[in-house]
């Protein structure tokens, strides 16, 4: 790996990094007042599969735009530091708390983005899940992208440029940076060199996470994450009858709920405490009754936001479990077909081999497709319990 500049977190993405470096250098020349500089543009879309580093890339680029050393993204100056740490006055992040980004949030942001950058460089807006823009919010954003103020840059992160993820009109106004799923050896290398993970653990976690850098890091460091994964991979051998299918479905959903609850509990409590503190502990003076009514409304709003965040976290946890499960059936197929590729889950390779002897390739494929169909159904808002139960039955029968 090269020196630790702002792009060093991007694993196995040489080509996109080169594009972003060139653009940031051009941006710095525009700031310096050089005429006729090309290579920089006002609206960017970062796409790539989960874990490929879409938001990491957007944040690195935002930092390079604020870098005080000719837009090199040195990682050392004040501009780089504050942008990466999300405290730079001219870099704003939109992270949906719930399932979507609403129009009010977007309008407020567009308004702020139109002001001149206080640091004299660029006003940067990073929208981390642009696929979750409501239609109205998308329209508000489109207006700003169509007529951008001279020093404003929009960085949008979405899984793909499919119209389901981002509107065709927004897409047509943006330059697209496509990140790829980093190869397992690149992920293992970064875990070992950057995070000091032992070589064999790094190699295992990189393979088991299927190219998802954040997940690999978690698996390498967190015993709870490892045991949740083991429970998921135990599912195939537990499916011995129809009753077992329903038990396994319930267990999978409960585990996702527990994981999600643990992941949001701390921020829920902190937010609640700081809101209550801001509202004061009651009061008896004139106007106190009115203030209390207002306070009740704010607490209700917070509870609503927290509830939709919890729902999102549950879906994400369940989706990770399904990806692990799909990896197992893929391993069975790879083993059956003697394909010259590595298995995803090295620790269940024996089980995959046993299954490969027992099942025909067609029936393994049906199982793999059942996992994919379950993910799609949940994405289409089918109740998780119904989708997972249907999947388990196919996983059992084949
Ligand atoms: Zn810098």
Coordinates of C-alpha atoms and ligand atoms in Angstrom, one line a residue:
X1 CA 0.0 0.0 0.0
X2 CA 1.0 3.6 -0.7
X3 CA 1.3 6.4 1.9
X4 CA -1.8 6.9 4.2
X5 CA -3.6 9.5 2.2
X6 CA -7.4 9.9 2.1
X7 CA -7.8 7.2 -0.6
X8 CA -5.8 4.5 1.2
X9 CA -9.0 3.0 2.8
X10 CA -10.3 2.1 -0.7
X11 CA -9.4 -1.5 -1.2
X12 CA -8.6 -2.8 -4.7
X13 CA -10.1 0.2 -6.6
X14 CA -7.1 1.6 -8.5
X15 CA -9.0 3.0 -11.5
X16 CA -11.7 4.9 -9.6
X17 CA -9.1 6.3 -7.2
X18 CA -7.1 7.6 -10.2
X19 CA -10.2 9.3 -11.6
X20 CA -10.9 11.0 -8.2
X21 CA -7.3 12.1 -7.8
X22 CA -7.3 13.8 -11.1
X23 CA -10.6 15.5 -10.4
X24 CA -9.5 16.7 -7.0
X25 CA -6.3 18.1 -8.5
X26 CA -8.3 19.9 -11.2
X27 CA -10.7 21.2 -8.5
X28 CA -7.7 22.7 -6.7
X29 CA -6.5 24.5 -9.8
X30 CA -10.0 26.0 -10.2
X31 CA -9.9 27.2 -6.6
X32 CA -6.4 28.7 -7.4
X33 CA -8.0 30.7 -10.2
X34 CA -6.4 28.9 -13.2
X35 CA -8.6 29.4 -16.3
X36 CA -10.0 26.6 -18.5
X37 CA -9.4 23.7 -16.1
X38 CA -11.2 20.5 -17.1
X39 CA -11.8 17.2 -15.2
X40 CA -13.9 18.4 -12.4
X41 CA -17.7 18.3 -12.3
X42 CA -20.5 19.3 -9.9
X43 CA -22.4 16.0 -9.5
X44 CA -21.1 12.5 -8.9
X45 CA -22.6 9.1 -8.4
X46 CA -20.7 6.4 -6.5
X47 CA -22.0 2.9 -7.2
X48 CA -20.9 -0.6 -6.3
X49 CA -22.0 -3.6 -4.4
X50 CA -22.4 -3.4 -0.6
X51 CA -19.1 -3.2 1.1
X52 CA -17.2 -2.0 -2.0
X53 CA -16.7 1.4 -0.3
X54 CA -19.2 3.8 -1.9
X55 CA -19.4 6.1 1.1
X56 CA -15.7 5.7 1.9
X57 CA -14.9 6.8 -1.7
X58 CA -17.3 9.8 -1.5
X59 CA -15.9 10.9 1.9
X60 CA -12.3 10.5 0.6
X61 CA -13.1 12.7 -2.4
X62 CA -14.9 15.3 -0.2
X63 CA -11.7 15.4 1.9
X64 CA -9.5 15.8 -1.2
X65 CA -11.7 18.7 -2.4
X66 CA -11.0 20.4 1.0
X67 CA -7.3 19.4 1.1
X68 CA -5.0 22.4 1.6
X69 CA -2.2 20.7 -0.3
X70 CA -3.3 21.2 -3.9
X71 CA -6.2 18.8 -3.6
X72 CA -3.9 15.9 -3.1
X73 CA -5.9 14.4 -0.3
X74 CA -2.8 14.3 1.8
X75 CA -4.7 13.0 4.9
X76 CA -2.6 15.2 7.1
X77 CA -3.8 18.8 6.7
X78 CA -6.7 20.4 8.6
X79 CA -9.0 20.2 5.6
X80 CA -8.5 16.5 5.1
X81 CA -8.8 15.7 8.8
X82 CA -12.0 17.6 9.4
X83 CA -13.7 16.4 6.2
X84 CA -12.9 12.7 7.1
X85 CA -14.0 13.3 10.7
X86 CA -17.3 14.8 9.5
X87 CA -16.7 18.1 11.2
X88 CA -15.7 20.3 8.2
X89 CA -18.0 23.3 7.9
X90 CA -18.3 22.9 4.1
X91 CA -19.0 19.2 4.0
X92 CA -22.5 17.9 4.8
X93 CA -23.6 14.3 5.1
X94 CA -27.1 13.1 4.6
X95 CA -27.7 9.8 6.2
X96 CA -31.3 8.6 6.3
X97 CA -32.3 7.6 9.8
X98 CA -35.3 5.7 8.5
X99 CA -36.2 4.0 5.3
X100 CA -36.2 7.2 3.2
X101 CA -34.8 10.7 2.8
X102 CA -37.7 13.2 2.9
X103 CA -38.3 16.3 1.0
X104 CA -37.9 18.7 3.9
X105 CA -34.5 17.4 4.8
X106 CA -33.5 17.7 1.1
X107 CA -34.8 21.2 0.7
X108 CA -33.0 22.5 3.8
X109 CA -29.8 20.9 2.5
X110 CA -30.1 22.3 -1.0
X111 CA -30.5 25.7 0.5
X112 CA -27.4 25.4 2.7
X113 CA -25.5 24.0 -0.2
X114 CA -26.2 27.1 -2.3
X115 CA -24.2 29.3 0.2
X116 CA -20.6 30.2 -0.5
X117 CA -18.1 27.7 1.1
X118 CA -16.8 29.3 4.3
X119 CA -13.3 27.8 3.7
X120 CA -13.1 29.2 0.2
X121 CA -12.9 25.9 -1.5
X122 CA -16.0 23.8 -2.2
X123 CA -19.4 23.3 -0.6
X124 CA -19.8 19.5 -0.6
X125 CA -23.0 17.5 0.0
X126 CA -22.6 13.8 0.5
X127 CA -25.8 11.8 0.2
X128 CA -25.0 8.3 1.5
X129 CA -28.1 6.4 0.5
X130 CA -29.3 8.3 -2.5
X131 CA -31.4 5.2 -3.5
X132 CA -33.6 6.1 -0.5
X133 CA -34.6 9.5 -1.7
X134 CA -38.4 10.0 -1.9
X135 CA -39.6 11.1 -5.3
X136 CA -40.2 14.7 -3.9
X137 CA -36.7 14.8 -2.4
X138 CA -35.2 13.6 -5.7
X139 CA -37.0 16.4 -7.5
X140 CA -35.6 19.0 -5.0
X141 CA -32.2 17.6 -5.5
X142 CA -32.5 17.5 -9.3
X143 CA -33.2 21.2 -9.4
X144 CA -30.0 21.9 -7.5
X145 CA -28.0 19.6 -9.7
X146 CA -29.4 21.2 -12.8
X147 CA -28.3 24.7 -11.8
X148 CA -25.4 24.2 -9.4
X149 CA -23.9 27.2 -7.7
X150 CA -20.3 27.5 -9.0
X151 CA -18.6 26.0 -6.0
X152 CA -21.1 23.3 -4.9
X153 CA -20.5 19.6 -5.4
X154 CA -23.0 16.8 -4.9
X155 CA -21.7 13.2 -4.1
X156 CA -24.4 10.6 -4.3
X157 CA -23.9 7.0 -3.2
X158 CA -26.2 4.2 -4.6
X159 CA -25.9 0.5 -5.1
X160 CA -26.4 0.9 -8.9
X161 CA -27.5 3.3 -11.5
X162 CA -30.7 1.3 -12.2
X163 CA -33.8 3.5 -12.3
X164 CA -35.0 1.7 -9.1
X165 CA -32.0 3.2 -7.3
X166 CA -31.6 6.6 -8.9
X167 CA -33.8 8.6 -11.3
X168 CA -32.8 8.6 -14.9
X169 CA -32.8 12.4 -15.0
X170 CA -30.5 12.7 -11.9
X171 CA -28.2 10.0 -13.4
X172 CA -27.9 11.9 -16.7
X173 CA -26.5 14.9 -14.8
X174 CA -23.9 13.0 -12.9
X175 CA -20.5 11.5 -13.5
X176 CA -20.5 7.9 -12.4
X177 CA -17.7 6.3 -10.4
X178 CA -18.1 2.5 -10.4
X179 CA -16.5 0.6 -7.5
X180 CA -16.1 -3.1 -7.8
X181 CA -16.2 -5.9 -5.2
X182 CA -12.7 -6.0 -3.9
X183 CA -11.0 -9.4 -4.3
X184 CA -10.6 -11.4 -1.1
X185 CA -6.8 -11.2 -1.1
X186 CA -6.9 -7.4 -1.3
X187 CA -9.4 -7.3 1.7
X188 CA -7.1 -9.7 3.7
X189 CA -4.1 -7.6 2.9
X190 CA -5.8 -4.4 4.2
X191 CA -7.0 -6.2 7.4
X192 CA -3.5 -7.4 8.1
X193 CA -1.6 -4.3 7.3
X194 CA -4.0 -1.6 8.5
X195 CA -5.8 -3.3 11.4
X196 CA -3.1 -5.6 12.5
X197 CA -5.2 -8.8 12.1
X198 CA -3.2 -12.0 12.1
X199 CA -2.7 -13.3 8.5
X200 CA -4.8 -16.5 8.7
X201 CA -7.7 -14.8 10.5
X202 CA -7.6 -12.0 7.9
X203 CA -7.7 -14.5 5.0
X204 CA -10.6 -16.4 6.6
X205 CA -12.6 -13.2 7.3
X206 CA -12.0 -11.8 3.9
X207 CA -13.3 -14.9 2.2
X208 CA -16.3 -15.3 4.6
X209 CA -17.4 -11.7 4.1
X210 CA -17.5 -12.2 0.3
X211 CA -15.6 -9.0 -0.4
X212 CA -17.4 -6.8 2.1
X213 CA -14.6 -4.9 3.8
X214 CA -16.6 -3.6 6.8
X215 CA -18.1 -7.1 7.4
X216 CA -14.6 -8.7 7.2
X217 CA -13.3 -6.3 9.8
X218 CA -16.3 -7.1 12.1
X219 CA -15.8 -10.9 11.7
X220 CA -12.1 -10.6 12.4
X221 CA -12.7 -8.5 15.6
X222 CA -16.1 -9.4 17.1
X223 CA -16.8 -12.9 18.6
X224 CA -20.6 -12.1 18.7
X225 CA -20.6 -11.5 14.9
X226 CA -18.7 -14.8 14.4
X227 CA -21.2 -16.8 16.5
X228 CA -24.2 -15.2 14.8
X229 CA -22.6 -16.3 11.5
X230 CA -22.1 -19.8 12.7
X231 CA -25.7 -20.1 13.8
X232 CA -26.8 -19.1 10.3
X233 CA -24.5 -21.6 8.7
X234 CA -25.9 -24.3 10.9
X235 CA -29.3 -23.8 9.3
X236 CA -28.9 -26.2 6.4
X237 CA -28.1 -29.2 8.6
X238 CA -31.0 -28.4 10.9
X239 CA -33.7 -28.7 8.2
X240 CA -34.9 -32.2 8.9
X241 CA -38.7 -31.8 8.5
X242 CA -41.4 -29.2 8.0
X243 CA -41.5 -28.3 11.7
X244 CA -37.8 -27.7 11.8
X245 CA -38.2 -25.4 8.8
X246 CA -40.6 -23.1 10.8
X247 CA -38.3 -23.3 13.8
X248 CA -35.3 -22.3 11.7
X249 CA -37.3 -19.4 10.2
X250 CA -38.3 -18.1 13.6
X251 CA -34.8 -18.4 14.9
X252 CA -33.3 -16.6 11.9
X253 CA -35.7 -13.7 12.3
X254 CA -35.3 -13.5 16.1
X255 CA -31.5 -13.4 15.7
X256 CA -31.8 -10.6 13.2
X257 CA -34.1 -8.7 15.6
X258 CA -31.7 -9.2 18.5
X259 CA -28.7 -8.1 16.4
X260 CA -30.6 -5.0 15.2
X261 CA -31.8 -4.1 18.7
X262 CA -28.3 -4.3 20.0
X263 CA -27.0 -2.1 17.2
X264 CA -29.4 0.7 17.8
X265 CA -29.9 0.5 21.6
X266 CA -27.0 2.7 22.5
X267 CA -27.8 5.6 20.1
X268 CA -31.5 5.4 21.0
X269 CA -30.8 5.9 24.7
X270 CA -28.3 8.7 24.0
X271 CA -30.7 10.6 21.7
X272 CA -33.5 10.2 24.2
X273 CA -31.4 11.5 27.1
X274 CA -30.1 14.5 25.2
X275 CA -33.6 15.4 24.0
X276 CA -35.0 15.2 27.5
X277 CA -32.1 17.3 28.7
X278 CA -32.7 19.9 26.0
X279 CA -36.4 20.0 26.9
X280 CA -35.7 20.4 30.6
X281 CA -37.2 18.3 33.3
X282 CA -40.7 19.7 33.3
X283 CA -41.3 23.2 34.7
X284 CA -44.2 24.9 36.5
X285 CA -44.1 28.5 35.3
X286 CA -46.5 30.2 32.9
X287 CA -46.5 28.5 29.5
X288 CA -45.2 25.3 31.0
X289 CA -48.3 23.4 29.8
X290 CA -47.8 24.6 26.2
X291 CA -44.1 23.8 26.4
X292 CA -44.9 20.3 27.7
X293 CA -47.3 19.7 24.7
X294 CA -44.4 20.7 22.4
X295 CA -42.1 18.5 24.2
X296 CA -44.4 15.5 23.9
X297 CA -44.5 16.1 20.1
X298 CA -40.7 16.2 19.9
X299 CA -40.4 12.9 21.9
X300 CA -43.0 11.4 19.6
X301 CA -41.0 12.5 16.5
X302 CA -37.9 11.0 18.0
X303 CA -39.6 7.7 18.7
X304 CA -40.9 7.5 15.2
X305 CA -37.5 8.1 13.7
X306 CA -36.0 5.5 16.1
X307 CA -38.6 3.0 15.1
X308 CA -37.9 3.3 11.4
X309 CA -34.2 3.1 12.1
X310 CA -34.8 -0.1 14.0
X311 CA -36.8 -1.6 11.1
X312 CA -33.9 -0.7 8.7
X313 CA -31.4 -2.3 11.0
X314 CA -33.5 -5.5 11.2
X315 CA -33.7 -5.7 7.5
X316 CA -29.9 -5.2 7.1
X317 CA -29.2 -7.9 9.7
X318 CA -31.5 -10.4 8.0
X319 CA -30.0 -9.6 4.7
X320 CA -26.5 -10.3 5.9
X321 CA -27.7 -13.6 7.2
X322 CA -29.2 -14.5 3.9
X323 CA -26.0 -13.5 2.1
X324 CA -24.1 -15.9 4.4
X325 CA -26.6 -18.6 3.7
X326 CA -26.4 -18.1 -0.1
X327 CA -22.7 -18.4 0.2
X328 CA -23.1 -21.9 1.6
X329 CA -25.3 -23.2 -1.3
X330 CA -22.9 -21.5 -3.7
X331 CA -20.1 -23.5 -2.0
X332 CA -22.1 -26.8 -2.5
X333 CA -22.5 -26.0 -6.2
X334 CA -18.9 -25.1 -6.6
X335 CA -18.0 -28.4 -5.0
X336 CA -20.4 -30.4 -7.1
X337 CA -19.2 -28.8 -10.4
X338 CA -15.5 -29.0 -9.2
X339 CA -15.2 -25.3 -10.2
X340 CA -11.7 -23.9 -9.9
X341 CA -12.7 -21.1 -7.4
X342 CA -12.3 -20.9 -3.7
X343 CA -15.2 -21.6 -1.4
X344 CA -16.7 -18.7 0.6
X345 CA -17.1 -20.5 3.9
X346 CA -13.9 -22.5 4.5
X347 CA -15.1 -23.6 7.9
X348 CA -18.2 -25.4 6.5
X349 CA -16.4 -26.9 3.5
X350 CA -17.0 -30.5 4.9
X351 CA -20.7 -29.9 5.2
X352 CA -20.7 -28.5 1.6
X353 CA -18.9 -31.6 0.4
X354 CA -21.4 -33.9 2.1
X355 CA -24.3 -31.9 0.6
X356 CA -22.7 -32.0 -2.8
X357 CA -22.6 -35.8 -2.7
X358 CA -26.3 -36.0 -1.6
X359 CA -27.9 -33.3 -3.9
X360 CA -28.1 -33.0 -7.7
X361 CA -26.8 -29.8 -9.1
X362 CA -30.3 -28.8 -10.1
X363 CA -31.6 -29.2 -6.5
X364 CA -28.7 -27.2 -5.1
X365 CA -29.4 -24.5 -7.6
X366 CA -33.1 -24.4 -6.5
X367 CA -31.9 -23.9 -3.0
X368 CA -29.6 -21.1 -3.9
X369 CA -32.4 -19.5 -6.0
X370 CA -34.7 -19.8 -3.0
X371 CA -32.3 -17.6 -0.9
X372 CA -32.1 -15.1 -3.7
X373 CA -35.9 -15.1 -4.1
X374 CA -36.3 -14.5 -0.3
X375 CA -34.0 -11.5 -0.4
X376 CA -36.0 -10.1 -3.4
X377 CA -39.3 -10.7 -1.7
X378 CA -38.2 -8.9 1.5
X379 CA -36.9 -6.0 -0.7
X380 CA -40.4 -5.9 -2.2
X381 CA -41.9 -5.6 1.3
X382 CA -43.2 -9.1 1.7
X383 CA -43.3 -9.9 5.5
X384 CA -39.9 -11.4 6.5
X385 CA -41.6 -14.2 8.4
X386 CA -43.5 -15.3 5.3
X387 CA -40.6 -15.0 2.9
X388 CA -38.2 -16.8 5.2
X389 CA -40.6 -19.7 5.9
X390 CA -41.1 -20.2 2.2
X391 CA -37.4 -20.2 1.7
X392 CA -36.7 -22.7 4.5
X393 CA -39.2 -25.2 3.0
X394 CA -37.4 -25.1 -0.4
X395 CA -34.0 -25.4 1.4
X396 CA -35.3 -28.6 3.0
X397 CA -37.0 -30.2 0.0
X398 CA -34.6 -28.9 -2.7
Ligands
LIG1 ZN1 -4.8 17.4 2.9

